[in-house]
Short mmCIF file of C-alpha atoms in Angstrom, two decimals:
data_model
loop_
_atom_site.label_atom_id
_atom_site.label_comp_id
_atom_site.label_asym_id
_atom_site.label_seq_id
_atom_site.Cartn_x
_atom_site.Cartn_y
_atom_site.Cartn_z
CA MET A 128 175.99 87.63 31.57
CA THR A 129 173.71 90.82 32.19
CA THR A 130 174.27 92.69 35.36
CA PHE A 131 171.33 91.38 37.23
CA GLN A 132 172.59 87.71 36.19
CA LEU A 133 175.88 88.64 38.05
CA LEU A 134 174.15 90.45 40.97
CA LEU A 135 172.33 87.25 41.40
CA LEU A 136 175.41 85.24 41.17
CA ILE A 137 177.12 87.32 43.99
CA VAL A 138 174.13 87.27 46.75
CA ALA A 139 173.85 83.46 46.06
CA GLY A 140 177.60 83.04 46.91
CA GLY A 141 176.89 84.97 50.15
CA VAL A 142 174.37 83.09 51.11
CA PHE A 143 176.13 79.78 50.37
CA TYR A 144 179.40 81.20 52.23
CA LEU A 145 177.09 81.94 55.37
CA PHE A 146 175.48 78.73 55.46
CA PHE A 147 178.44 76.80 55.65
CA LYS A 148 180.31 79.14 57.77
CA GLN A 149 177.63 78.46 60.32
CA LEU A 150 177.34 74.42 59.69
CA PHE A 151 181.33 73.88 60.42
CA SER A 152 181.93 76.47 63.12
CA GLY A 153 180.08 74.09 65.56
CA ASP A 154 177.75 76.88 67.19
CA HIS A 155 174.81 75.37 65.54
CA PRO A 156 172.22 73.32 68.43
CA LYS A 157 173.10 69.68 68.76
CA ARG A 158 170.14 67.58 69.71
CA GLY A 159 169.79 66.30 73.07
CA VAL A 160 173.53 68.02 73.90
CA ASP A 161 172.58 71.64 73.90
CA PHE A 162 169.20 71.72 75.48
CA GLU A 163 169.00 72.54 79.10
CA ALA A 164 166.13 73.37 81.28
CA LYS A 165 166.09 77.06 83.02
CA VAL A 166 165.36 75.68 86.15
CA GLY A 167 165.95 72.43 88.31
CA ASP A 168 162.35 71.32 88.04
CA GLU A 169 161.22 72.53 84.88
CA GLN A 170 158.86 70.06 83.14
CA ILE A 171 158.80 68.96 79.73
CA GLY A 172 155.17 69.93 78.03
CA GLY A 173 153.34 72.51 80.25
CA ILE A 174 150.20 74.40 79.14
CA ASN A 175 151.42 74.61 75.29
CA ARG A 176 151.87 70.79 75.44
CA PRO A 177 149.90 68.82 77.83
CA ASP A 178 149.96 65.66 76.37
CA LYS A 179 153.65 65.98 77.16
CA THR A 180 153.42 66.84 80.89
CA PHE A 181 153.97 63.84 83.17
CA SER A 182 151.89 63.31 86.37
CA THR A 183 153.32 61.66 89.77
CA PRO A 184 151.88 58.18 90.58
CA ASN A 185 149.36 57.77 93.04
CA VAL A 186 151.40 55.06 95.20
CA GLN A 187 148.99 52.60 96.89
CA PRO A 188 150.18 51.38 100.64
CA THR A 189 151.50 47.96 100.73
CA ARG A 190 148.97 45.13 102.53
CA MET A 191 151.57 45.33 105.60
CA GLU A 192 151.62 49.15 105.63
CA GLN A 193 147.31 49.05 105.77
CA LEU A 194 147.64 45.89 108.76
CA LEU A 195 149.92 48.31 110.56
CA GLN A 196 147.94 51.51 110.43
CA MET A 197 144.65 49.28 111.29
CA THR A 198 146.39 48.56 114.36
CA ASP A 199 147.61 52.05 115.42
CA ASP A 200 143.87 53.01 114.96
CA ALA A 201 142.49 50.04 116.77
CA VAL A 202 144.78 50.85 119.67
CA ALA A 203 144.05 54.62 119.69
CA LYS A 204 140.34 53.49 120.09
CA GLU A 205 141.38 50.90 122.73
CA ASP A 206 139.53 48.17 120.63
CA PHE A 207 142.66 45.53 121.60
CA GLU A 208 140.97 42.46 119.98
CA GLU A 209 140.87 43.95 116.36
CA ALA A 210 144.45 45.22 116.99
CA ILE A 211 145.51 41.67 117.58
CA LYS A 212 143.51 40.45 114.49
CA ALA A 213 145.35 42.97 112.12
CA LEU A 214 148.72 41.99 113.71
CA GLY A 215 147.72 38.26 113.49
CA SER A 216 147.21 38.65 109.41
CA ALA A 217 150.53 40.59 109.64
CA LEU A 218 152.55 37.99 110.86
CA ILE A 219 151.00 35.51 108.64
CA ILE A 220 152.69 37.80 105.73
CA GLU A 221 156.00 37.88 107.86
CA GLU A 222 156.25 36.38 110.64
CA HIS A 223 159.77 37.99 111.96
CA ASN A 224 158.69 41.65 111.01
CA THR A 225 159.79 43.14 114.31
CA GLU A 226 157.74 46.26 114.09
CA VAL A 227 154.69 43.85 114.32
CA LEU A 228 156.25 41.66 117.40
CA GLN A 229 156.88 44.70 119.04
CA LYS A 230 153.27 46.11 118.74
CA MET A 231 152.07 42.53 119.09
CA GLY A 232 153.89 42.45 122.72
CA TYR A 233 152.46 45.87 123.52
CA VAL A 234 148.94 45.05 122.72
CA TYR A 235 149.31 41.85 125.10
CA MET A 236 150.50 44.04 127.98
CA GLN A 237 147.50 45.82 127.59
CA THR A 238 144.95 43.38 127.65
CA GLY A 239 147.01 41.24 130.63
CA GLU A 240 147.94 38.54 128.48
CA TYR A 241 151.21 38.58 129.92
CA ALA A 242 152.49 34.86 128.53
CA GLU A 243 151.76 36.12 124.75
CA ALA A 244 153.53 39.22 125.41
CA LYS A 245 156.29 37.30 126.64
CA GLU A 246 156.39 35.33 123.73
CA SER A 247 156.50 38.05 121.36
CA TYR A 248 159.42 39.71 123.12
CA GLU A 249 161.52 36.69 123.04
CA LYS A 250 160.91 36.41 119.44
CA LEU A 251 162.26 39.90 119.12
CA LEU A 252 165.41 38.85 120.77
CA SER A 253 165.87 35.56 119.09
CA LEU A 254 166.24 38.16 116.16
CA ASP A 255 168.44 40.72 117.93
CA GLU A 256 169.84 39.68 121.29
CA THR A 257 170.90 43.37 121.17
CA ASP A 258 168.06 44.88 120.93
CA ASP A 259 167.93 46.78 124.62
CA MET A 260 164.21 48.08 124.36
CA ALA A 261 163.22 44.25 123.45
CA HIS A 262 165.39 43.41 126.80
CA ALA A 263 163.42 46.43 128.89
CA LEU A 264 160.02 45.25 127.44
CA LEU A 265 160.73 41.53 128.38
CA ALA A 266 162.18 42.64 131.74
CA ASN A 267 158.70 44.44 132.35
CA VAL A 268 156.51 41.23 131.46
CA LEU A 269 158.58 38.94 133.70
CA HIS A 270 158.49 41.17 136.71
CA LYS A 271 154.69 40.70 135.80
CA LEU A 272 154.60 37.03 135.74
CA GLY A 273 156.51 37.13 138.77
CA ASP A 274 160.03 36.17 137.23
CA GLU A 275 161.75 38.14 139.16
CA GLU A 276 165.39 36.86 138.40
CA GLY A 277 164.60 36.99 134.96
CA ALA A 278 163.09 40.55 135.13
CA GLU A 279 166.34 41.73 136.84
CA LYS A 280 168.64 39.88 134.30
CA HIS A 281 166.92 41.55 131.21
CA HIS A 282 166.69 44.70 133.09
CA GLU A 283 170.49 45.02 133.61
CA ARG A 284 171.12 43.47 129.93
CA ALA A 285 168.91 46.74 128.76
CA ILE A 286 171.32 49.30 130.91
CA GLU A 287 174.44 47.35 129.79
CA LEU A 288 173.36 47.83 125.78
CA ASP A 289 172.26 51.37 126.31
CA PRO A 290 173.40 53.15 129.72
CA GLU A 291 172.46 56.56 128.70
CA TYR A 292 168.86 55.68 127.96
CA ALA A 293 166.87 56.96 130.99
CA PRO A 294 164.04 55.13 130.92
CA HIS A 295 165.95 51.76 131.43
CA HIS A 296 166.93 53.19 134.98
CA PHE A 297 163.58 54.14 135.83
CA ASN A 298 161.96 51.04 134.62
CA TYR A 299 164.62 48.97 136.50
CA ALA A 300 164.03 51.37 139.75
CA ASN A 301 160.10 50.61 139.35
CA THR A 302 160.92 46.62 139.40
CA LEU A 303 163.49 47.18 142.45
CA TYR A 304 160.73 49.68 144.60
CA ASP A 305 158.36 46.85 143.83
CA LEU A 306 160.47 43.92 145.52
CA GLY A 307 161.26 46.34 148.60
CA ARG A 308 164.82 46.89 147.26
CA LYS A 309 164.01 50.80 147.98
CA LYS A 310 167.68 51.87 148.32
CA GLU A 311 168.65 50.46 145.33
CA ALA A 312 165.36 51.87 143.53
CA LEU A 313 166.74 55.00 144.98
CA VAL A 314 169.95 54.59 143.28
CA GLY A 315 167.92 53.69 139.82
CA TYR A 316 165.69 56.80 140.05
CA THR A 317 168.31 59.23 140.75
CA LYS A 318 170.19 57.98 137.78
CA ALA A 319 167.28 58.35 135.27
CA TYR A 320 166.28 61.72 136.40
CA ALA A 321 170.27 62.56 135.69
CA LEU A 322 169.93 61.79 132.73
CA ASP A 323 166.53 63.27 131.80
CA ASP A 324 165.47 65.84 133.84
CA THR A 325 162.01 65.79 132.13
CA LEU A 326 161.25 62.62 134.05
CA ASP A 327 158.78 64.24 136.56
CA GLU A 328 157.78 60.56 137.94
CA ALA A 329 161.64 59.87 138.64
CA GLN A 330 161.86 63.21 140.50
CA LYS A 331 158.49 62.70 142.43
CA MET A 332 159.64 58.91 143.46
CA ILE A 333 162.89 60.56 144.66
CA LYS A 334 161.34 62.99 146.80
CA GLU A 335 158.79 60.82 148.18
CA MET A 336 161.57 58.23 149.22
CA GLU A 337 164.26 61.17 150.87
CA SER A 338 161.41 62.63 152.70
CA SER A 339 160.36 59.16 154.03
CA ASN A 340 163.75 58.51 155.05
CA GLY A 341 164.45 61.45 156.50
#
């Protein structure tokens, strides 16, 4: 063996030694294990591989969401007939949808169709008797319809369910005021204002009633 051949053998041995040392050391990258993104929102792909960049899908609103938006747009324009049409279509899709029923009651209140509003709020309560807002809204409708006993019952139930909600006390006070029960109304206005001092109308009624009594 020549000196050159011996040198080649030594070099080849060294290369194989380093290769197998690296192979069995466990330091080489493992597919699917050692790669970590540098930042939390790093995307696969990018400018170098645009074919590997994934876009966010454009999610289309559901038919129910479209109808509710149409309702809101119609109410904003005070086109209550169009709002009722949209809500009617929504109820065909989901007859027990509480948001639709509440909006329907509101629209009927705006058009003076109190019997229809009453029906919507009664449906709400049939789905959830503990809905304090439904009780308060139904009380307002019953007051409009002249059912004062029913109105009083639902006002009191709304307050029972959420005694810290100032508008419940304010609305009940309005009903009592209309019925000529001024002292009880003053108690209600005072309670409402104590719970929420931004209720300017409550403060106004308190001052008006106190000055007339004085």
